[in-house]
Short mmCIF file of C-alpha atoms in Angstrom, two decimals:
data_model
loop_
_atom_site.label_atom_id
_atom_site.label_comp_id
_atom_site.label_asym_id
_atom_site.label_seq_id
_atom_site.Cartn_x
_atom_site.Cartn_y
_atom_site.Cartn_z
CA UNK A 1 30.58 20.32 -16.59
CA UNK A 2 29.75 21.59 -12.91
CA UNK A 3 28.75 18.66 -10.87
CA UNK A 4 25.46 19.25 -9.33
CA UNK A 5 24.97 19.60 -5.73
CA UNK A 6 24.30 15.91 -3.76
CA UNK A 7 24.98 17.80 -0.54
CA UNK A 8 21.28 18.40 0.09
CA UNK A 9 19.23 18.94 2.87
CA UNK A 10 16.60 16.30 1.86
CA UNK A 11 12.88 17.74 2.64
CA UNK A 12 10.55 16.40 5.32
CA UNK A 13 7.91 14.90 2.72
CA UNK A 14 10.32 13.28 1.22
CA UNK A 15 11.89 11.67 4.60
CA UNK A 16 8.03 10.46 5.32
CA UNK A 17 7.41 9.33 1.71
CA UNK A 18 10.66 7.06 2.12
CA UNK A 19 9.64 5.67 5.78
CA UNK A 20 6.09 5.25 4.19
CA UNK A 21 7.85 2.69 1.71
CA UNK A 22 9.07 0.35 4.33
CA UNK A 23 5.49 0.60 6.10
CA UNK A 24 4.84 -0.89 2.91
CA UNK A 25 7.68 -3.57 2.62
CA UNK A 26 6.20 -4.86 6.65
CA UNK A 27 2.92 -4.89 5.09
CA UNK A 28 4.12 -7.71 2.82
CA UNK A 29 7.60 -9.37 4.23
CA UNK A 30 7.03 -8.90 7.73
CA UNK A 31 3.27 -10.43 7.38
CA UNK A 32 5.01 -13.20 5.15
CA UNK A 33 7.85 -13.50 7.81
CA UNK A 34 5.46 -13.79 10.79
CA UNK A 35 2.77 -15.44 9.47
CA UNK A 36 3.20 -17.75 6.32
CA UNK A 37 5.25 -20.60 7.26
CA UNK A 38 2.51 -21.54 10.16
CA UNK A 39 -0.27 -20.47 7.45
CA UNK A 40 1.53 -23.67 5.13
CA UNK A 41 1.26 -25.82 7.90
CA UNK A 42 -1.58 -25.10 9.69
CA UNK A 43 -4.01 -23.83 7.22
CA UNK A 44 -2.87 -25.03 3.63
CA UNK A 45 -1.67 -28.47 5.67
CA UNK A 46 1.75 -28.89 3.84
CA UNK A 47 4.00 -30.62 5.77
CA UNK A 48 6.97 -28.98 8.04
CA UNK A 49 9.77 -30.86 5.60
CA UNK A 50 8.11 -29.22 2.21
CA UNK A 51 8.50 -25.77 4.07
CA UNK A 52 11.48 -25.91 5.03
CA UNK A 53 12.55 -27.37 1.55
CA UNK A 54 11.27 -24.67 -0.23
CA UNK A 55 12.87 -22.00 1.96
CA UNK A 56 16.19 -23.61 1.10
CA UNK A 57 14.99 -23.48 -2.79
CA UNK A 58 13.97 -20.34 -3.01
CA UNK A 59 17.61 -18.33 -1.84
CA UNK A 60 18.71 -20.44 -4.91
CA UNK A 61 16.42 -18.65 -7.01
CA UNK A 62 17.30 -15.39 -4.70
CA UNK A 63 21.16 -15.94 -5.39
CA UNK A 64 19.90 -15.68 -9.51
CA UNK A 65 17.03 -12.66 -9.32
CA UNK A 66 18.99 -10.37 -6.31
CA UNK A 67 21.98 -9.10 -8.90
CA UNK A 68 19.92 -9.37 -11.55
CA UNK A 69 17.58 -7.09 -10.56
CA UNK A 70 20.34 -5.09 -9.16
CA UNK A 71 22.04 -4.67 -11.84
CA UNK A 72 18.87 -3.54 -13.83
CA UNK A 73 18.10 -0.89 -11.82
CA UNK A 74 21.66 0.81 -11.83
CA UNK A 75 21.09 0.71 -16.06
CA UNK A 76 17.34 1.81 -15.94
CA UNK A 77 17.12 5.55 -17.60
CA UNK A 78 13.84 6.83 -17.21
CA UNK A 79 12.67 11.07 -16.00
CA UNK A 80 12.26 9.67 -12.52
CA UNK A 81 15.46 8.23 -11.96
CA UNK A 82 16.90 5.06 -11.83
CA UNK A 83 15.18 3.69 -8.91
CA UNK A 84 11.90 4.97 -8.79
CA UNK A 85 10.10 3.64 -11.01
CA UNK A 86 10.19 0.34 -10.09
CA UNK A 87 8.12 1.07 -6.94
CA UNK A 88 5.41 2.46 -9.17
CA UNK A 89 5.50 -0.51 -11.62
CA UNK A 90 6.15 -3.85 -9.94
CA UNK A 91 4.70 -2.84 -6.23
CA UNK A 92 1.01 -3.15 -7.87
CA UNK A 93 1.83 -6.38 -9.41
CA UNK A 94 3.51 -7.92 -5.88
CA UNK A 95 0.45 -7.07 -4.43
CA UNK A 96 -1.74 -9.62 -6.79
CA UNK A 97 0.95 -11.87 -6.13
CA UNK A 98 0.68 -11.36 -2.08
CA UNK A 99 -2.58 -12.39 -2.38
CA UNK A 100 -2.80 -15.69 -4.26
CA UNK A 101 0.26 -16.50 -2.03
CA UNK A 102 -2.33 -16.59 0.63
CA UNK A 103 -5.00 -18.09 -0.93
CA UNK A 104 -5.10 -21.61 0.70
CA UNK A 105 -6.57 -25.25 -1.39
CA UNK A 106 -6.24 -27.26 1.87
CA UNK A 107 -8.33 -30.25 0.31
CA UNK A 108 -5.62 -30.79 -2.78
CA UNK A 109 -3.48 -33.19 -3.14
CA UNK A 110 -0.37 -32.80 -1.26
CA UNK A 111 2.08 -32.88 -4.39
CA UNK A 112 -0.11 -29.93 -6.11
CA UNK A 113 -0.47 -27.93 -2.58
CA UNK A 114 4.01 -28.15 -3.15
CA UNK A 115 3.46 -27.23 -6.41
CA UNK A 116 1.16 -24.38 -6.06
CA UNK A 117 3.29 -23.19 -2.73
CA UNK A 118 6.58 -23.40 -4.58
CA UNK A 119 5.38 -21.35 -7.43
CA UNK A 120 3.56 -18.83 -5.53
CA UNK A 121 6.72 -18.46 -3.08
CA UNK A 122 9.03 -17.74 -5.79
CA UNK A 123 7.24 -15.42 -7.68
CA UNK A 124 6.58 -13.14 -4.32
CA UNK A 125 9.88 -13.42 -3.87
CA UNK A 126 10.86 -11.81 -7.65
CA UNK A 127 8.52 -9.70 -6.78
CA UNK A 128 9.70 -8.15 -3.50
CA UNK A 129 13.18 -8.21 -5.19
CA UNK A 130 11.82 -5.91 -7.74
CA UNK A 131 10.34 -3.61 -4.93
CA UNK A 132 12.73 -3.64 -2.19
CA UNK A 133 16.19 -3.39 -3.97
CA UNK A 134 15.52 0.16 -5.90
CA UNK A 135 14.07 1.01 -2.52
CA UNK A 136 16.71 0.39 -0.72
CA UNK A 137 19.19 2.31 -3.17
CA UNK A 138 17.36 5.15 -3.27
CA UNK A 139 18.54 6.23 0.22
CA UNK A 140 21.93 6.53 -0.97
CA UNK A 141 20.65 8.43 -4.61
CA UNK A 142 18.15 10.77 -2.54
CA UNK A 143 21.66 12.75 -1.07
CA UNK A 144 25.40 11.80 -0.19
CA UNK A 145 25.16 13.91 3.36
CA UNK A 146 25.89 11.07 5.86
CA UNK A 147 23.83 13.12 8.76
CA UNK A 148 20.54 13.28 6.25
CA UNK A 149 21.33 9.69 5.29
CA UNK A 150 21.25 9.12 9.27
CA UNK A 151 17.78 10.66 9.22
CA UNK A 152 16.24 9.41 6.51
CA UNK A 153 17.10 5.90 7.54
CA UNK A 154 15.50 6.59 11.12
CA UNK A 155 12.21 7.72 9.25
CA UNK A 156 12.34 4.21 7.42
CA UNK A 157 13.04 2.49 10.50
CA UNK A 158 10.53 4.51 13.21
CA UNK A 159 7.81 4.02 10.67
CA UNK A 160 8.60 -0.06 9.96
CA UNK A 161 8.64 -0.64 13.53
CA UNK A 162 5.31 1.35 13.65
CA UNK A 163 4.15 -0.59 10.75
CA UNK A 164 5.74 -3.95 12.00
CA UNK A 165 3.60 -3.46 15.49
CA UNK A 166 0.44 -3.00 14.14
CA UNK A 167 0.53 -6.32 11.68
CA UNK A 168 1.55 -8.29 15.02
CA UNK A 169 -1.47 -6.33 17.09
CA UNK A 170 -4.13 -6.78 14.45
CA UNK A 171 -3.24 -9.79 12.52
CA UNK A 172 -4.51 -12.42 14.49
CA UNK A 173 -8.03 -10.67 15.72
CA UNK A 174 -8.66 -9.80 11.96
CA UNK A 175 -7.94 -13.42 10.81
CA UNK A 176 -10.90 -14.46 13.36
CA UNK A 177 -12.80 -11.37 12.68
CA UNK A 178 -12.73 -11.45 8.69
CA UNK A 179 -12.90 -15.43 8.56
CA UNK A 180 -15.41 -15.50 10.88
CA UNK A 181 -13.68 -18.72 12.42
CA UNK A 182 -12.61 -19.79 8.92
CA UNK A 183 -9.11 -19.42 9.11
CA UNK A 184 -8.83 -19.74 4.99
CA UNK A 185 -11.28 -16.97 4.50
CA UNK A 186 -8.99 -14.65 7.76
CA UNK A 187 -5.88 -14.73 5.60
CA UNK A 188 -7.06 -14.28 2.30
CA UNK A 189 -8.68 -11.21 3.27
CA UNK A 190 -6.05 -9.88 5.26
CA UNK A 191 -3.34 -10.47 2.25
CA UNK A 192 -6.16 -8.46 0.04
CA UNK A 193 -5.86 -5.48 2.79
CA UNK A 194 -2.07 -5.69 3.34
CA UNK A 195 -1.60 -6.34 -0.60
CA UNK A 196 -3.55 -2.60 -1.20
CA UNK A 197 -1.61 -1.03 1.71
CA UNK A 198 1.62 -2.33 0.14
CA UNK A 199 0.71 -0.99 -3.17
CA UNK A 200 -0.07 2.09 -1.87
CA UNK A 201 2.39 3.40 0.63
CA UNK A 202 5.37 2.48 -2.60
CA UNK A 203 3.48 4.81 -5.14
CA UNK A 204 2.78 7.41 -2.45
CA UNK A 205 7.28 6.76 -1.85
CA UNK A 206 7.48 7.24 -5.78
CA UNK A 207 5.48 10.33 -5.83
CA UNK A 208 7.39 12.66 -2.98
CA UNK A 209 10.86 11.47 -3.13
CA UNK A 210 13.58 12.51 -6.22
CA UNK A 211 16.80 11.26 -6.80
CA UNK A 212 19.96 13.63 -6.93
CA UNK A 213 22.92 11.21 -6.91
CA UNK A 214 23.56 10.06 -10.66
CA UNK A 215 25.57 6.50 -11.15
CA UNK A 216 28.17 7.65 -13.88
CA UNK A 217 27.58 6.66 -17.08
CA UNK A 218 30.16 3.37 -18.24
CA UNK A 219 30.50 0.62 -20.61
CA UNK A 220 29.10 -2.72 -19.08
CA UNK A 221 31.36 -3.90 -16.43
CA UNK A 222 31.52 -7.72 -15.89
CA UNK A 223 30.47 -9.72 -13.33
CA UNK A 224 33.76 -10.62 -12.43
CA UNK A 225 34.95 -7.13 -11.80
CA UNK A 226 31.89 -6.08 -9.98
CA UNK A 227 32.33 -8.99 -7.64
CA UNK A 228 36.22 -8.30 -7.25
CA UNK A 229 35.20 -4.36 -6.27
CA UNK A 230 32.80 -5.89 -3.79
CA UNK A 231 35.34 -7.76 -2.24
CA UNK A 232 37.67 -4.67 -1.89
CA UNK A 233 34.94 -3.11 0.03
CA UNK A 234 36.11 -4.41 3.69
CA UNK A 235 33.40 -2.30 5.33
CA UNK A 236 30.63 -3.16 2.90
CA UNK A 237 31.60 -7.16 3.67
CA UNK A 238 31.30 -6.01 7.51
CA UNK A 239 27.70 -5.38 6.61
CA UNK A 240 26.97 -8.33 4.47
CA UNK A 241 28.03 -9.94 6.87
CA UNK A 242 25.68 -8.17 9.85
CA UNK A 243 22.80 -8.64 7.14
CA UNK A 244 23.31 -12.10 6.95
CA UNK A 245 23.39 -13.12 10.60
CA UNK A 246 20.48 -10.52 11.11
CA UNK A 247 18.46 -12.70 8.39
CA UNK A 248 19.15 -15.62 10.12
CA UNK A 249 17.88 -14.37 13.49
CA UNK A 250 15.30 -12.15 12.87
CA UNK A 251 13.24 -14.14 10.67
CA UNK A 252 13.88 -17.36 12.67
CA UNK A 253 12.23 -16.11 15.78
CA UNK A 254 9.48 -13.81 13.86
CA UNK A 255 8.44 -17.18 12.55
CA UNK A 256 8.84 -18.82 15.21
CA UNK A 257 6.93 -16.44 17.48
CA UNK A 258 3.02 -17.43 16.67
CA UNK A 259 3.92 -21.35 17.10
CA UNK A 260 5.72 -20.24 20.67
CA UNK A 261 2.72 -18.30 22.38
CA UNK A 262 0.56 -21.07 20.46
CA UNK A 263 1.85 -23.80 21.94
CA UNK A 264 4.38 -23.01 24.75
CA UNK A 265 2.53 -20.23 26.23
CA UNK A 266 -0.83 -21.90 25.15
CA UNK A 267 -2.85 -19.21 23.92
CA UNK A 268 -1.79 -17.45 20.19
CA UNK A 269 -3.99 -14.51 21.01
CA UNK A 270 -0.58 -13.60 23.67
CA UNK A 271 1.03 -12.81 20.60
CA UNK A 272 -1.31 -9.69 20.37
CA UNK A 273 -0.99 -8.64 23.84
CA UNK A 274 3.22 -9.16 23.35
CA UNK A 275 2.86 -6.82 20.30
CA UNK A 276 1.07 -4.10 21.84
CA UNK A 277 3.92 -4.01 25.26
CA UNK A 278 6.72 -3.44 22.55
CA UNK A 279 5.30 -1.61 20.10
CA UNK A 280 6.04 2.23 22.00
CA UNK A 281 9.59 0.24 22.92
CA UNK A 282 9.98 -0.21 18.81
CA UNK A 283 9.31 3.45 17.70
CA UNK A 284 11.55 4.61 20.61
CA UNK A 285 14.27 2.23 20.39
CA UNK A 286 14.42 3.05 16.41
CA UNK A 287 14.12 6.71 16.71
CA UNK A 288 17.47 6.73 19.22
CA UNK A 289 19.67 5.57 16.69
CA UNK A 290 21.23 9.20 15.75
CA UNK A 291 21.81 9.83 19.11
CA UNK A 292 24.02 7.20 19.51
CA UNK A 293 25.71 7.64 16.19
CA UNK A 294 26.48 10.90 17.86
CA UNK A 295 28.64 10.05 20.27
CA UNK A 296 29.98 6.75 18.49
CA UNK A 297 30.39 8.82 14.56
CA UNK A 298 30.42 4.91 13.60
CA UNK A 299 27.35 3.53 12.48
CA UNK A 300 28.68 0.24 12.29
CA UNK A 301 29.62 -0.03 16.21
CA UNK A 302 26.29 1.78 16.76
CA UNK A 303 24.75 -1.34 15.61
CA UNK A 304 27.08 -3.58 17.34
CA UNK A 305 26.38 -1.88 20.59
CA UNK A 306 22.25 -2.48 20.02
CA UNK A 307 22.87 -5.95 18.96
CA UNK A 308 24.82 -7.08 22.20
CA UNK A 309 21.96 -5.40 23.84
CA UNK A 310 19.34 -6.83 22.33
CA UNK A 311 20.69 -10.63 22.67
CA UNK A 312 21.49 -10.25 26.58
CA UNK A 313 17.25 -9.07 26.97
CA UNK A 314 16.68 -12.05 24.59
CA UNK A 315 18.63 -14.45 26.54
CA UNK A 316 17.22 -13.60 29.67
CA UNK A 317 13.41 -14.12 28.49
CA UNK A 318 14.12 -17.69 28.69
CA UNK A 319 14.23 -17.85 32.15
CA UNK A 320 10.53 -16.42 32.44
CA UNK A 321 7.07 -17.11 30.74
CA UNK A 322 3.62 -14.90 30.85
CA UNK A 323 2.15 -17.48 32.91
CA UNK A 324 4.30 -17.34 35.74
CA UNK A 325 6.02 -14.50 35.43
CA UNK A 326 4.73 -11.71 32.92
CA UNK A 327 6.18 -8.67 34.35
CA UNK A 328 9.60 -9.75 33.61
CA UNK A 329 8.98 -12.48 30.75
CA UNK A 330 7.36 -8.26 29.35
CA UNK A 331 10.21 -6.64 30.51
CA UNK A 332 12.61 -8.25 28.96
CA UNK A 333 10.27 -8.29 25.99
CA UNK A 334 10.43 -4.60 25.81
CA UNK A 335 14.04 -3.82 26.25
CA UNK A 336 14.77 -7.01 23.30
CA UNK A 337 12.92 -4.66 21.23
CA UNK A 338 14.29 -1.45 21.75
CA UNK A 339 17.49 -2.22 21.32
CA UNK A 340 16.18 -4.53 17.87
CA UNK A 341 14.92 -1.04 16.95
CA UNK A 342 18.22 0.68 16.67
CA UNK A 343 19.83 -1.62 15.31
CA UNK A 344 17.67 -1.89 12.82
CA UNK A 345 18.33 1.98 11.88
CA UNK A 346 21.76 1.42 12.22
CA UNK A 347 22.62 -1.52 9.98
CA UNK A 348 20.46 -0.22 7.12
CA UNK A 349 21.56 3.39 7.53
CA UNK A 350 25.54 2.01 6.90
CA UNK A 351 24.71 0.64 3.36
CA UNK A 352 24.69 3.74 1.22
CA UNK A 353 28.31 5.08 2.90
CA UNK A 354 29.42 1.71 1.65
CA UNK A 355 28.84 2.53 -1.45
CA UNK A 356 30.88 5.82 -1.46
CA UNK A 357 34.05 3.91 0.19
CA UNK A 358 33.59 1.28 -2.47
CA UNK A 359 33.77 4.13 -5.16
CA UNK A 360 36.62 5.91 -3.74
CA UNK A 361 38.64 2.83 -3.38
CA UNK A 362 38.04 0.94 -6.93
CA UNK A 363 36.54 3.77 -9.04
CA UNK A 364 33.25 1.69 -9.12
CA UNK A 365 29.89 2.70 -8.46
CA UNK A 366 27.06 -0.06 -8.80
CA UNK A 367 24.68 1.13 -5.80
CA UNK A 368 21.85 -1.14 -7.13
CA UNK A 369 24.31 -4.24 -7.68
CA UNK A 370 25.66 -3.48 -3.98
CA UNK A 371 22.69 -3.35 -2.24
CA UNK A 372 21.35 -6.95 -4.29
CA UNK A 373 24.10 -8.69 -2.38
CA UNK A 374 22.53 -7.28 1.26
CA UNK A 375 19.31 -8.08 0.32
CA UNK A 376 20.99 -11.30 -0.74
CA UNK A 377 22.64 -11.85 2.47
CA UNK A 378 19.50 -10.42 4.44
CA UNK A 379 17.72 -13.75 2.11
CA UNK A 380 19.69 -16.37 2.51
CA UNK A 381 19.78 -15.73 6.47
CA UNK A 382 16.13 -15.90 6.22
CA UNK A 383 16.08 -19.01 4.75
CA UNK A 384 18.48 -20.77 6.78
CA UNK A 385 16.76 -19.22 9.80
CA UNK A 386 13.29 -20.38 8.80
CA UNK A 387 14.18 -23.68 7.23
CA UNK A 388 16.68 -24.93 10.13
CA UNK A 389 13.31 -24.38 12.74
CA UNK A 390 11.06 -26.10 9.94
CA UNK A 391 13.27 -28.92 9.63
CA UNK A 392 14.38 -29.25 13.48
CA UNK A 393 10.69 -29.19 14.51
CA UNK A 394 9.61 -32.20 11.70
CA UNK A 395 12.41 -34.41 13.28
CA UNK A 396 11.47 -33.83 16.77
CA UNK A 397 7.61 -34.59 15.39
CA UNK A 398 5.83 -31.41 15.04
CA UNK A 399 2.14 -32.09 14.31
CA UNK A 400 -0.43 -29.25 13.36
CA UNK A 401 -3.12 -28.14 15.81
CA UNK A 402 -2.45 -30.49 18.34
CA UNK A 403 -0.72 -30.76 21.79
CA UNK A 404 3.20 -30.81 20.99
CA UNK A 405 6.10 -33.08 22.85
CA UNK A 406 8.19 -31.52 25.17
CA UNK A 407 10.88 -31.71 22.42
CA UNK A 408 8.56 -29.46 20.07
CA UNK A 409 8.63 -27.19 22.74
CA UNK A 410 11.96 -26.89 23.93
CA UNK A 411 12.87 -26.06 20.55
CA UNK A 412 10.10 -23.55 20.21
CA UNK A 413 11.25 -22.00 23.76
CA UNK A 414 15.27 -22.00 22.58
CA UNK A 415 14.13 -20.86 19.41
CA UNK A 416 12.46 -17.69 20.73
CA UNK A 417 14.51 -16.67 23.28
CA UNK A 418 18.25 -18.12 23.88
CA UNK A 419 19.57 -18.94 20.16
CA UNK A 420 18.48 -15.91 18.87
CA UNK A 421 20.24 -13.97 21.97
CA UNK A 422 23.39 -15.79 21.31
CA UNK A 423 23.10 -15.06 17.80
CA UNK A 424 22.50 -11.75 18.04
CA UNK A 425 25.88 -11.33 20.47
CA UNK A 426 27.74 -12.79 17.71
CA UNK A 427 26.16 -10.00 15.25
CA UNK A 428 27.73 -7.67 17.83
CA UNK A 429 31.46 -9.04 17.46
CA UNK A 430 31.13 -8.87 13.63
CA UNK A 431 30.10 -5.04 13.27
CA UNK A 432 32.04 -4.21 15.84
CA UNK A 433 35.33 -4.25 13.44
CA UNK A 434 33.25 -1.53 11.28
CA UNK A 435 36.00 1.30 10.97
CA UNK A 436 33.96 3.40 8.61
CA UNK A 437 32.98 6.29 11.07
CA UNK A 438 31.94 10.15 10.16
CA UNK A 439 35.47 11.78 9.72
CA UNK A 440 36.34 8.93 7.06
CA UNK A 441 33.31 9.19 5.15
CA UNK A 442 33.21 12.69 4.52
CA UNK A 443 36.92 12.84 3.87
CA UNK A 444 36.25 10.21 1.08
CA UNK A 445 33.19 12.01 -0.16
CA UNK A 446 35.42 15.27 -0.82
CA UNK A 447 37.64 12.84 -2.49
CA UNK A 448 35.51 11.45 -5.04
CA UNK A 449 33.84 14.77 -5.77
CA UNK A 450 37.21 16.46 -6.64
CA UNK A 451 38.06 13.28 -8.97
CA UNK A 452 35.01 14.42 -10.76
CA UNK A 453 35.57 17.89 -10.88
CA UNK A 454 33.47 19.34 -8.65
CA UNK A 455 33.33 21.62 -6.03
CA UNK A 456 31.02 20.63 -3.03
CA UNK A 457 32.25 20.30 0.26
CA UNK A 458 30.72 17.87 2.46
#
């Protein structure tokens, strides 16, 4: 049988369907990055050790769903494809979940406000899992040309920095606005509005996007044997291994971010005003990312190159505030984020090529069960990054809504500015030992077709 062709020019509906999904993904993970742990403390009132216990739990329960759900949506047989569906049918149901998540019982006991947290938490997080995993596979199912790949992944990321600026803009007036000073009331509605907008933008993804690369058809491959291809898979560990340190850094400072202009800066409506200077840095920053592949033809050191950029800008904010110096505490600001942006093209555009070097080397194709273990890395660096500033700030005595010690606030500086610079330089050193560049992957991609029989040229 003729293979069909997976060398496809993939449409432009289809490349704004599949940004539109991550516009949805920000509208739930980034608000919940951003915004929940200082909505536990400061509006529910749970305490900074029950936070940043849970965020340890749930990567436990993360480590159990990620595969799981992986591996479901590689065997799911439906007209739509294998990954498709899923957006249609669980992002409706994350939504609901969204927004009981945010709905706040400050005046309960403390053991059921744990309770209530805990099982709220972990049931987002299924959720999202559910969501986010066939989304992310699809990329590599919508075509196997690394250049549309390249694309498509810039739509995603252009439209989740787009996305990702607007929650940080509006967030914070439209907690004051819609809780008219009643904080509870501000975030309920807002997880209503972001829980519709996440719904939305995943069935408007489902509707204009089609799948083209098949999985092949095999008996049930164990565990052990998937795990053992993974391993095989040098450049694919490269990128687990970028996920997991950008888990760890991104979602320590994003949650860090409200409790720094809060309390170190002194006024949380700065965070607004910061959003809005590197928002038009974001879209840019992201959008760049296939002109450097260009002259790289290595996505992986495309990254690395934005991520040692990114954590010298970082670094250097910590040697300037808004208060006494905004135009550089800004510039810096603005530069951090453009070079964020492309990196966060490039890491997520290298996932689906993985995929193809991990089938030409061990005969194995498991997109679904591939990209579980980046999400799972991506999780469990957001957990450690979250917890570790939970936990740090409850030692040093963090106490909600009032004035902070000046160890509070050293950690909330360092945390915002040099650790995460440091961090990201380290990022750099690991993806820059990605070897997987253009020549490679399309020799491999020949490869595999003519082991199947087919005729495309890539």
């Amino acid at each position: 049988m003729d293979q069909k062709d997976t060398n496809v020019k993939v449409p432009l509906i289809s490349k704004i369907a599949y940004g539109m999904g991550d516009v949805g993904c920000n509208f739930s993970w980034m608000f919940v990055g951003n915004f929940l742990m200082i909505f536990y403390t400061d509006v529910f009132g749970i305490s900074m050790g029950a936070v940043a216990g849970l965020m340890l739990f749930s990567r436990f329960w993360d480590a159990i769903n990620d595969p799981v759900i992986g591996g479901l949506s590689d065997k799911t047989h439906t007209k739509w494809g294998r990954y498709r569906p899923w957006l249609l049918i669980a992002a409706p149901l994350t939504a609901i979940v969204l927004i009981l998540t945010f709905w706040a019982h400050p005046d309960w006991p403390s053991t059921a406000k744990i309770i209530y947290m805990a099982i709220t938490y972990c049931i987002l997080v299924l959720g999202y899992t559910c969501v986010n995993i066939p989304y992310g596979t699809l990329c590599g199912a919508m075509t196997q040309n690394i250049e549309e790949r390249a694309k498509i992944n810039t739509f995603r990321s252009v439209s989740a920095m787009i996305a990702i600026g607007i929650i940080n803009i509006v967030t914070v007036p439209l907690i004051a606005v819609l809780g008219n000073g009643n904080d509870k009331r501000g975030y309920l509605l807002i997880a209503v509005l972001y829980g519709c907008i996440f719904a939305a933008c995943h069935i408007f993804c489902f509707a204009k996007t089609k799948e083209v690369v098949d999985v092949p058809e095999k008996e049930k491959i164990p565990l052990k044997v998937q795990l053992g291809a993974v391993i095989k898979n040098r450049p694919y560990m490269i990128a687990v291994a970028g996920q997991f340190l950008f888990g760890v850094t991104l979602y320590g400072r994003n949650a860090d971010a409200l409790y720094y202009f809060t309390y170190v800066e002194g006024n949380k409506a700065l965070f607004s005003t910061y959003s809005m200077f590197i928002i038009l840095p974001s879209i840019i920053g992201a959008a760049c990312f296939p002109f450097v592949f260009r002259l790289t033809n290595n996505k992986g050191q495309s990254a690395s190159i934005f991520a040692l950029l990114t954590g010298i800008s970082m670094f250097s904010m910590y040697f300037f505030t808004v208060g006494e110096s905004p135009v550089p505490f800004y510039a810096f600001s603005c530069l951090a984020q453009f070079f964020f942006s492309g990196f966060n093209t490039a890491i997520y555009a290298i996932v689906p090529d993985c995929v193809e070097y991990g089938e030409w080397k061990t005969g194995l194709r498991n997109d679904g069960f591939q990209y579980a273990f980046i999400s799972l890395g991506n999780k469990i660096g957001m957990a450690i990054g979250t917890s570790v500033l939970a936990g740090i700030l409850g030692v040093f005595g963090y106490a909600a809504n009032q004035q902070q010690n000046a160890a509070v606030l050293s950690v909330i500086k360092h945390s915002f500015t040099t650790v995460p610079g440091i961090l990201w330089i380290v990022t750099a050193v690991v993806l820059y030992f990605y070897r997987l560049n253009k020549k490679t992957y399309n020799k491999i991609v020949q490869e595999i077709q003519v082991r199947k029989g087919g005729s495309n040229h890539v």
